[in-house]
GROMACS .gro file of C-alpha atoms in nm:
model
  384
    1UNK     CA    1  13.901   6.678  15.774
    2UNK     CA    2  14.152   6.465  15.578
    3UNK     CA    3  14.175   6.125  15.730
    4UNK     CA    4  14.524   5.982  15.720
    5UNK     CA    5  14.600   5.626  15.832
    6UNK     CA    6  14.891   5.378  15.872
    7UNK     CA    7  14.933   5.014  15.959
    8UNK     CA    8  15.168   4.757  16.089
    9UNK     CA    9  15.398   4.676  15.799
   10UNK     CA   10  15.307   4.342  15.637
   11UNK     CA   11  15.631   4.277  15.447
   12UNK     CA   12  15.831   3.984  15.634
   13UNK     CA   13  16.091   4.120  15.875
   14UNK     CA   14  16.005   4.473  15.847
   15UNK     CA   15  16.009   4.645  16.186
   16UNK     CA   16  15.975   5.022  16.064
   17UNK     CA   17  15.652   5.215  16.092
   18UNK     CA   18  15.544   5.493  15.858
   19UNK     CA   19  15.447   5.758  16.119
   20UNK     CA   20  15.587   5.804  16.480
   21UNK     CA   21  15.431   6.025  16.744
   22UNK     CA   22  15.704   6.291  16.729
   23UNK     CA   23  15.640   6.361  16.345
   24UNK     CA   24  15.243   6.396  16.390
   25UNK     CA   25  15.299   6.765  16.514
   26UNK     CA   26  15.424   6.860  16.149
   27UNK     CA   27  15.070   6.838  16.039
   28UNK     CA   28  14.910   6.989  16.362
   29UNK     CA   29  14.765   7.285  16.146
   30UNK     CA   30  14.684   7.102  15.840
   31UNK     CA   31  14.332   6.970  15.921
   32UNK     CA   32  14.431   6.597  15.952
   33UNK     CA   33  14.273   6.331  16.147
   34UNK     CA   34  14.491   6.031  16.229
   35UNK     CA   35  14.398   5.661  16.225
   36UNK     CA   36  14.645   5.360  16.318
   37UNK     CA   37  14.619   4.994  16.351
   38UNK     CA   38  14.663   4.874  16.699
   39UNK     CA   39  15.030   4.798  16.782
   40UNK     CA   40  15.149   4.938  16.464
   41UNK     CA   41  15.451   5.110  16.606
   42UNK     CA   42  15.529   4.858  16.881
   43UNK     CA   43  15.803   4.678  16.685
   44UNK     CA   44  15.992   5.000  16.622
   45UNK     CA   45  15.963   5.104  16.993
   46UNK     CA   46  15.661   5.339  16.972
   47UNK     CA   47  15.365   5.213  17.202
   48UNK     CA   48  15.008   5.310  17.120
   49UNK     CA   49  14.984   5.519  17.432
   50UNK     CA   50  15.236   5.764  17.284
   51UNK     CA   51  15.008   5.802  16.974
   52UNK     CA   52  14.690   5.824  17.163
   53UNK     CA   53  14.843   6.126  17.354
   54UNK     CA   54  14.885   6.283  17.015
   55UNK     CA   55  14.517   6.257  16.934
   56UNK     CA   56  14.548   5.921  16.696
   57UNK     CA   57  14.242   5.709  16.688
   58UNK     CA   58  14.366   5.352  16.728
   59UNK     CA   59  14.133   5.100  16.538
   60UNK     CA   60  14.161   4.771  16.360
   61UNK     CA   61  14.358   4.720  16.029
   62UNK     CA   62  14.059   4.673  15.817
   63UNK     CA   63  13.900   5.007  15.978
   64UNK     CA   64  14.221   5.188  15.882
   65UNK     CA   65  14.196   5.078  15.526
   66UNK     CA   66  13.824   5.146  15.519
   67UNK     CA   67  13.821   5.497  15.649
   68UNK     CA   68  14.138   5.664  15.570
   69UNK     CA   69  14.150   5.886  15.252
   70UNK     CA   70  14.540   5.867  15.254
   71UNK     CA   71  14.739   5.561  15.363
   72UNK     CA   72  15.111   5.583  15.465
   73UNK     CA   73  15.331   5.287  15.427
   74UNK     CA   74  15.700   5.202  15.459
   75UNK     CA   75  15.692   4.921  15.199
   76UNK     CA   76  15.379   4.962  14.969
   77UNK     CA   77  15.261   4.711  14.729
   78UNK     CA   78  15.547   4.701  14.477
   79UNK     CA   79  15.828   4.700  14.747
   80UNK     CA   80  15.634   4.409  14.935
   81UNK     CA   81  15.623   4.132  14.671
   82UNK     CA   82  15.551   3.865  14.957
   83UNK     CA   83  15.233   4.000  15.103
   84UNK     CA   84  15.153   4.319  14.907
   85UNK     CA   85  14.864   4.160  14.742
   86UNK     CA   86  14.667   4.117  15.074
   87UNK     CA   87  14.710   4.495  15.116
   88UNK     CA   88  14.611   4.558  14.761
   89UNK     CA   89  14.286   4.386  14.829
   90UNK     CA   90  14.197   4.645  15.110
   91UNK     CA   91  14.251   4.963  14.926
   92UNK     CA   92  13.955   5.149  14.783
   93UNK     CA   93  13.912   5.345  14.450
   94UNK     CA   94  14.008   5.700  14.504
   95UNK     CA   95  14.239   5.633  14.793
   96UNK     CA   96  14.580   5.776  14.795
   97UNK     CA   97  14.890   5.560  14.907
   98UNK     CA   98  15.223   5.699  14.987
   99UNK     CA   99  15.549   5.509  15.054
  100UNK     CA  100  15.818   5.302  14.885
  101UNK     CA  101  15.695   5.096  14.602
  102UNK     CA  102  15.988   5.006  14.362
  103UNK     CA  103  15.792   5.131  14.067
  104UNK     CA  104  16.070   5.128  13.821
  105UNK     CA  105  16.103   4.759  13.855
  106UNK     CA  106  15.778   4.642  14.008
  107UNK     CA  107  15.580   4.720  13.703
  108UNK     CA  108  15.297   4.473  13.767
  109UNK     CA  109  15.232   4.619  14.110
  110UNK     CA  110  15.208   4.974  13.958
  111UNK     CA  111  14.957   4.841  13.703
  112UNK     CA  112  14.763   4.675  13.989
  113UNK     CA  113  14.732   4.988  14.183
  114UNK     CA  114  14.609   5.173  13.882
  115UNK     CA  115  14.339   4.913  13.813
  116UNK     CA  116  14.225   4.939  14.173
  117UNK     CA  117  14.204   5.314  14.134
  118UNK     CA  118  14.455   5.382  14.388
  119UNK     CA  119  14.661   5.713  14.356
  120UNK     CA  120  15.017   5.614  14.445
  121UNK     CA  121  15.314   5.852  14.535
  122UNK     CA  122  15.648   5.678  14.546
  123UNK     CA  123  15.889   5.812  14.806
  124UNK     CA  124  16.189   5.676  14.613
  125UNK     CA  125  16.112   5.901  14.316
  126UNK     CA  126  16.144   6.220  14.522
  127UNK     CA  127  16.333   6.476  14.300
  128UNK     CA  128  16.683   6.581  14.453
  129UNK     CA  129  16.602   6.948  14.446
  130UNK     CA  130  16.649   7.198  14.732
  131UNK     CA  131  16.254   7.223  14.808
  132UNK     CA  132  16.236   6.850  14.845
  133UNK     CA  133  16.549   6.779  15.056
  134UNK     CA  134  16.355   6.739  15.373
  135UNK     CA  135  16.145   6.502  15.209
  136UNK     CA  136  16.415   6.273  15.077
  137UNK     CA  137  16.355   5.944  15.227
  138UNK     CA  138  16.599   5.758  15.013
  139UNK     CA  139  16.888   5.956  15.168
  140UNK     CA  140  16.742   5.902  15.531
  141UNK     CA  141  16.749   5.523  15.486
  142UNK     CA  142  17.095   5.535  15.309
  143UNK     CA  143  17.222   5.710  15.632
  144UNK     CA  144  17.101   5.424  15.836
  145UNK     CA  145  17.245   5.163  15.589
  146UNK     CA  146  17.587   5.309  15.575
  147UNK     CA  147  17.622   5.335  15.940
  148UNK     CA  148  17.492   4.972  16.014
  149UNK     CA  149  17.709   4.829  15.738
  150UNK     CA  150  18.024   4.946  15.929
  151UNK     CA  151  17.884   4.798  16.264
  152UNK     CA  152  17.834   4.457  16.096
  153UNK     CA  153  18.203   4.471  15.956
  154UNK     CA  154  18.351   4.563  16.291
  155UNK     CA  155  18.150   4.278  16.453
  156UNK     CA  156  18.247   4.012  16.193
  157UNK     CA  157  18.608   4.104  16.132
  158UNK     CA  158  18.856   3.892  16.306
  159UNK     CA  159  19.058   4.200  16.416
  160UNK     CA  160  18.987   4.541  16.586
  161UNK     CA  161  18.933   4.859  16.396
  162UNK     CA  162  19.129   5.108  16.592
  163UNK     CA  163  19.518   5.108  16.638
  164UNK     CA  164  19.591   5.029  17.008
  165UNK     CA  165  19.911   5.065  17.200
  166UNK     CA  166  19.926   4.779  17.460
  167UNK     CA  167  20.169   4.609  17.689
  168UNK     CA  168  20.147   4.329  17.433
  169UNK     CA  169  20.264   4.548  17.150
  170UNK     CA  170  20.089   4.780  16.892
  171UNK     CA  171  19.770   4.666  16.730
  172UNK     CA  172  19.766   4.800  16.366
  173UNK     CA  173  19.416   4.955  16.256
  174UNK     CA  174  19.197   4.801  16.012
  175UNK     CA  175  19.209   4.923  15.659
  176UNK     CA  176  18.851   4.990  15.509
  177UNK     CA  177  18.775   5.086  15.166
  178UNK     CA  178  18.427   5.222  15.092
  179UNK     CA  179  18.311   5.209  14.725
  180UNK     CA  180  18.053   5.465  14.636
  181UNK     CA  181  18.036   5.802  14.810
  182UNK     CA  182  17.678   5.884  14.805
  183UNK     CA  183  17.485   5.934  15.151
  184UNK     CA  184  17.539   5.574  15.250
  185UNK     CA  185  17.906   5.572  15.151
  186UNK     CA  186  17.969   5.898  15.339
  187UNK     CA  187  17.802   5.769  15.649
  188UNK     CA  188  18.012   5.435  15.624
  189UNK     CA  189  18.335   5.654  15.600
  190UNK     CA  190  18.238   5.876  15.889
  191UNK     CA  191  18.147   5.570  16.104
  192UNK     CA  192  18.445   5.370  16.014
  193UNK     CA  193  18.661   5.662  16.085
  194UNK     CA  194  18.503   5.719  16.446
  195UNK     CA  195  18.583   5.341  16.515
  196UNK     CA  196  18.956   5.405  16.438
  197UNK     CA  197  18.994   5.250  16.093
  198UNK     CA  198  19.230   5.383  15.830
  199UNK     CA  199  18.964   5.472  15.556
  200UNK     CA  200  18.971   5.520  15.181
  201UNK     CA  201  18.684   5.616  14.959
  202UNK     CA  202  18.621   5.561  14.589
  203UNK     CA  203  18.352   5.692  14.352
  204UNK     CA  204  18.326   5.742  13.984
  205UNK     CA  205  18.222   6.088  14.045
  206UNK     CA  206  18.550   6.289  14.087
  207UNK     CA  207  18.329   6.578  14.228
  208UNK     CA  208  18.293   6.382  14.561
  209UNK     CA  209  18.687   6.391  14.647
  210UNK     CA  210  18.614   6.698  14.868
  211UNK     CA  211  18.354   6.530  15.064
  212UNK     CA  212  18.555   6.202  15.113
  213UNK     CA  213  18.863   6.393  15.247
  214UNK     CA  214  18.662   6.627  15.469
  215UNK     CA  215  18.570   6.306  15.674
  216UNK     CA  216  18.939   6.205  15.717
  217UNK     CA  217  18.942   5.950  15.446
  218UNK     CA  218  19.190   5.923  15.139
  219UNK     CA  219  19.036   5.950  14.793
  220UNK     CA  220  19.125   5.660  14.554
  221UNK     CA  221  19.204   5.791  14.217
  222UNK     CA  222  19.189   5.551  13.928
  223UNK     CA  223  19.335   5.652  13.601
  224UNK     CA  224  19.014   5.588  13.399
  225UNK     CA  225  18.787   5.830  13.202
  226UNK     CA  226  18.475   5.885  13.409
  227UNK     CA  227  18.299   6.197  13.232
  228UNK     CA  228  17.920   6.187  13.261
  229UNK     CA  229  17.921   5.963  13.576
  230UNK     CA  230  17.661   6.181  13.745
  231UNK     CA  231  17.295   6.267  13.657
  232UNK     CA  232  17.132   6.591  13.718
  233UNK     CA  233  16.989   6.462  14.036
  234UNK     CA  234  17.332   6.391  14.187
  235UNK     CA  235  17.291   6.011  14.145
  236UNK     CA  236  17.580   5.794  13.980
  237UNK     CA  237  17.476   5.693  13.636
  238UNK     CA  238  17.496   5.352  13.482
  239UNK     CA  239  17.810   5.342  13.272
  240UNK     CA  240  17.934   5.105  12.992
  241UNK     CA  241  18.043   4.750  13.052
  242UNK     CA  242  18.383   4.851  12.916
  243UNK     CA  243  18.396   5.124  13.179
  244UNK     CA  244  18.313   4.878  13.454
  245UNK     CA  245  18.574   4.633  13.321
  246UNK     CA  246  18.854   4.891  13.321
  247UNK     CA  247  18.751   5.002  13.663
  248UNK     CA  248  18.757   4.651  13.813
  249UNK     CA  249  19.116   4.621  13.666
  250UNK     CA  250  19.232   4.936  13.852
  251UNK     CA  251  19.053   4.845  14.168
  252UNK     CA  252  19.190   4.500  14.202
  253UNK     CA  253  19.534   4.618  14.346
  254UNK     CA  254  19.356   4.855  14.605
  255UNK     CA  255  19.135   4.580  14.716
  256UNK     CA  256  19.415   4.338  14.786
  257UNK     CA  257  19.547   4.591  15.056
  258UNK     CA  258  19.209   4.606  15.232
  259UNK     CA  259  19.056   4.435  15.542
  260UNK     CA  260  18.712   4.555  15.474
  261UNK     CA  261  18.546   4.662  15.166
  262UNK     CA  262  18.206   4.822  15.183
  263UNK     CA  263  18.017   4.856  14.848
  264UNK     CA  264  17.719   5.103  14.801
  265UNK     CA  265  17.706   5.160  14.436
  266UNK     CA  266  17.333   5.145  14.323
  267UNK     CA  267  17.161   5.307  14.022
  268UNK     CA  268  16.786   5.367  14.086
  269UNK     CA  269  16.581   5.124  13.887
  270UNK     CA  270  16.856   4.914  13.759
  271UNK     CA  271  17.056   4.613  13.856
  272UNK     CA  272  17.367   4.707  14.068
  273UNK     CA  273  17.692   4.716  13.872
  274UNK     CA  274  17.948   4.439  13.935
  275UNK     CA  275  18.255   4.609  14.055
  276UNK     CA  276  18.414   4.323  14.239
  277UNK     CA  277  18.472   3.995  14.052
  278UNK     CA  278  18.538   3.663  14.189
  279UNK     CA  279  18.909   3.686  14.093
  280UNK     CA  280  18.932   4.034  14.266
  281UNK     CA  281  18.782   3.914  14.585
  282UNK     CA  282  19.014   3.605  14.585
  283UNK     CA  283  19.318   3.844  14.584
  284UNK     CA  284  19.205   3.984  14.928
  285UNK     CA  285  19.388   3.835  15.243
  286UNK     CA  286  19.214   3.545  15.417
  287UNK     CA  287  19.007   3.704  15.707
  288UNK     CA  288  18.913   4.007  15.524
  289UNK     CA  289  18.563   4.081  15.423
  290UNK     CA  290  18.321   4.258  15.178
  291UNK     CA  291  17.990   4.405  15.303
  292UNK     CA  292  17.775   4.451  14.998
  293UNK     CA  293  17.498   4.715  15.067
  294UNK     CA  294  17.376   4.690  14.717
  295UNK     CA  295  17.286   4.313  14.767
  296UNK     CA  296  16.916   4.397  14.741
  297UNK     CA  297  16.969   4.515  14.381
  298UNK     CA  298  17.190   4.205  14.310
  299UNK     CA  299  17.523   4.328  14.462
  300UNK     CA  300  17.834   4.491  14.360
  301UNK     CA  301  18.038   4.181  14.416
  302UNK     CA  302  17.987   3.888  14.171
  303UNK     CA  303  17.998   3.651  14.477
  304UNK     CA  304  17.726   3.826  14.671
  305UNK     CA  305  17.415   3.625  14.763
  306UNK     CA  306  17.130   3.848  14.897
  307UNK     CA  307  17.075   3.771  15.252
  308UNK     CA  308  17.353   3.520  15.289
  309UNK     CA  309  17.723   3.511  15.392
  310UNK     CA  310  17.948   3.352  15.129
  311UNK     CA  311  18.313   3.243  15.204
  312UNK     CA  312  18.572   3.231  14.927
  313UNK     CA  313  18.927   3.150  15.000
  314UNK     CA  314  18.903   3.280  15.352
  315UNK     CA  315  18.724   3.600  15.225
  316UNK     CA  316  18.370   3.662  15.342
  317UNK     CA  317  18.122   3.826  15.143
  318UNK     CA  318  17.794   3.957  15.340
  319UNK     CA  319  17.500   4.057  15.149
  320UNK     CA  320  17.263   4.216  15.423
  321UNK     CA  321  16.917   4.306  15.331
  322UNK     CA  322  16.689   4.593  15.454
  323UNK     CA  323  16.946   4.733  15.674
  324UNK     CA  324  16.731   5.039  15.786
  325UNK     CA  325  16.483   4.798  15.943
  326UNK     CA  326  16.755   4.651  16.179
  327UNK     CA  327  16.755   5.006  16.350
  328UNK     CA  328  16.383   5.062  16.332
  329UNK     CA  329  16.347   5.333  16.601
  330UNK     CA  330  16.554   5.587  16.417
  331UNK     CA  331  16.475   5.460  16.076
  332UNK     CA  332  16.115   5.511  16.142
  333UNK     CA  333  16.170   5.852  16.300
  334UNK     CA  334  16.350   5.972  15.997
  335UNK     CA  335  16.119   5.821  15.743
  336UNK     CA  336  15.805   5.958  15.928
  337UNK     CA  337  15.960   6.312  15.938
  338UNK     CA  338  16.017   6.283  15.552
  339UNK     CA  339  15.669   6.149  15.486
  340UNK     CA  340  15.487   6.399  15.717
  341UNK     CA  341  15.683   6.697  15.548
  342UNK     CA  342  15.570   6.567  15.211
  343UNK     CA  343  15.205   6.523  15.323
  344UNK     CA  344  15.210   6.869  15.477
  345UNK     CA  345  15.331   7.015  15.123
  346UNK     CA  346  15.025   6.828  14.953
  347UNK     CA  347  14.756   6.934  15.198
  348UNK     CA  348  14.563   7.256  15.119
  349UNK     CA  349  14.288   7.371  15.340
  350UNK     CA  350  14.230   7.014  15.484
  351UNK     CA  351  14.235   6.855  15.143
  352UNK     CA  352  14.484   6.655  14.957
  353UNK     CA  353  14.580   6.836  14.650
  354UNK     CA  354  14.783   6.660  14.370
  355UNK     CA  355  14.887   6.932  14.140
  356UNK     CA  356  15.058   6.764  13.841
  357UNK     CA  357  15.228   7.073  13.722
  358UNK     CA  358  15.431   7.083  14.036
  359UNK     CA  359  15.761   6.911  13.999
  360UNK     CA  360  15.754   6.738  14.330
  361UNK     CA  361  15.411   6.592  14.266
  362UNK     CA  362  15.490   6.521  13.900
  363UNK     CA  363  15.806   6.321  13.978
  364UNK     CA  364  15.647   6.101  14.261
  365UNK     CA  365  15.322   6.033  14.123
  366UNK     CA  366  15.301   5.688  13.980
  367UNK     CA  367  14.928   5.626  13.929
  368UNK     CA  368  14.640   5.856  13.918
  369UNK     CA  369  14.262   5.811  13.845
  370UNK     CA  370  14.300   5.460  13.718
  371UNK     CA  371  14.613   5.505  13.512
  372UNK     CA  372  15.001   5.469  13.541
  373UNK     CA  373  15.095   5.828  13.485
  374UNK     CA  374  15.470   5.856  13.550
  375UNK     CA  375  15.631   5.887  13.213
  376UNK     CA  376  15.951   5.659  13.302
  377UNK     CA  377  15.719   5.383  13.437
  378UNK     CA  378  15.483   5.419  13.134
  379UNK     CA  379  15.769   5.372  12.893
  380UNK     CA  380  15.882   5.071  13.087
  381UNK     CA  381  15.554   4.892  13.069
  382UNK     CA  382  15.538   4.607  12.810
  383UNK     CA  383  15.327   4.695  12.511
  384UNK     CA  384  15.019   4.463  12.508
   0.00000   0.00000   0.00000
């Protein structure tokens, strides 16, 4: 049988777990034996007893690393710069790891995994094709982030979101602008609408206009050329600095009318584009705020400081980090389903099969048999 293990996440502040009891049944007929570290799911709301009821063997952390052929993680070595090195020391040559790993930016971590002989499959590189839709963990986590960003805004805004008719008069609804209509942005729009705000959405991809409007929001049209703004996977592409300059100029007037701006624009493997300058933020009314979901990649606002709250002329700029971990139960549930479906796809007759001719394997496989094999990551590696 193929032995699959998972442990408590060692990354500081990470509350999610890579597998939950409800997702284990996805692999019931795949010939998999499960190992987990004692208490691995406790912080996400999943006690050991629920895993034991599913036939999971509960052992120490070292035993999981020593006996599992496949290790499932949320934040792998590259996505865990603080304590990932201690996990790396526990891996064995020939072992396979699956999880988030920031391989397009954490190049040293990818090299280290290869040197240790670990085969690593990165969940954030999952191709956006129909066959892989149920394995798309980035979209799952973006759903959580978009939802939570609106709750943060509603909790911190010095006004209420919905319009209210009261004996003391009418309370006007909050005006919310969501920049970026990917999964996170669309979820933010839907959540802000549920809370009663007047919502607008903007994206450089004109094709998302219908999606924004279907959620009851207004699509903001800026008179700037945006041809080629979307790649073949449906992600927003990095544009020229001249494009972003013209976009900022056109957005400035729209921002000045908003109580809340939620920014979600991120390009995989690249620094987040600056969409809101200091001058643009200062034009917003005192008491308004910006919630910058892209803070982990540097932020979409020039004033964003990752993990901090900045105040500028009465405008608050929030740069929250790792939003999915703040709702660990459902974030773990969604991630576990993604990773279990991926693992089921890879397991044939009780064995892990990494067919490098298959698009899903080819696009997610970062290291294999002692080498960095992913073309984009090999190209990004500095020449020695």
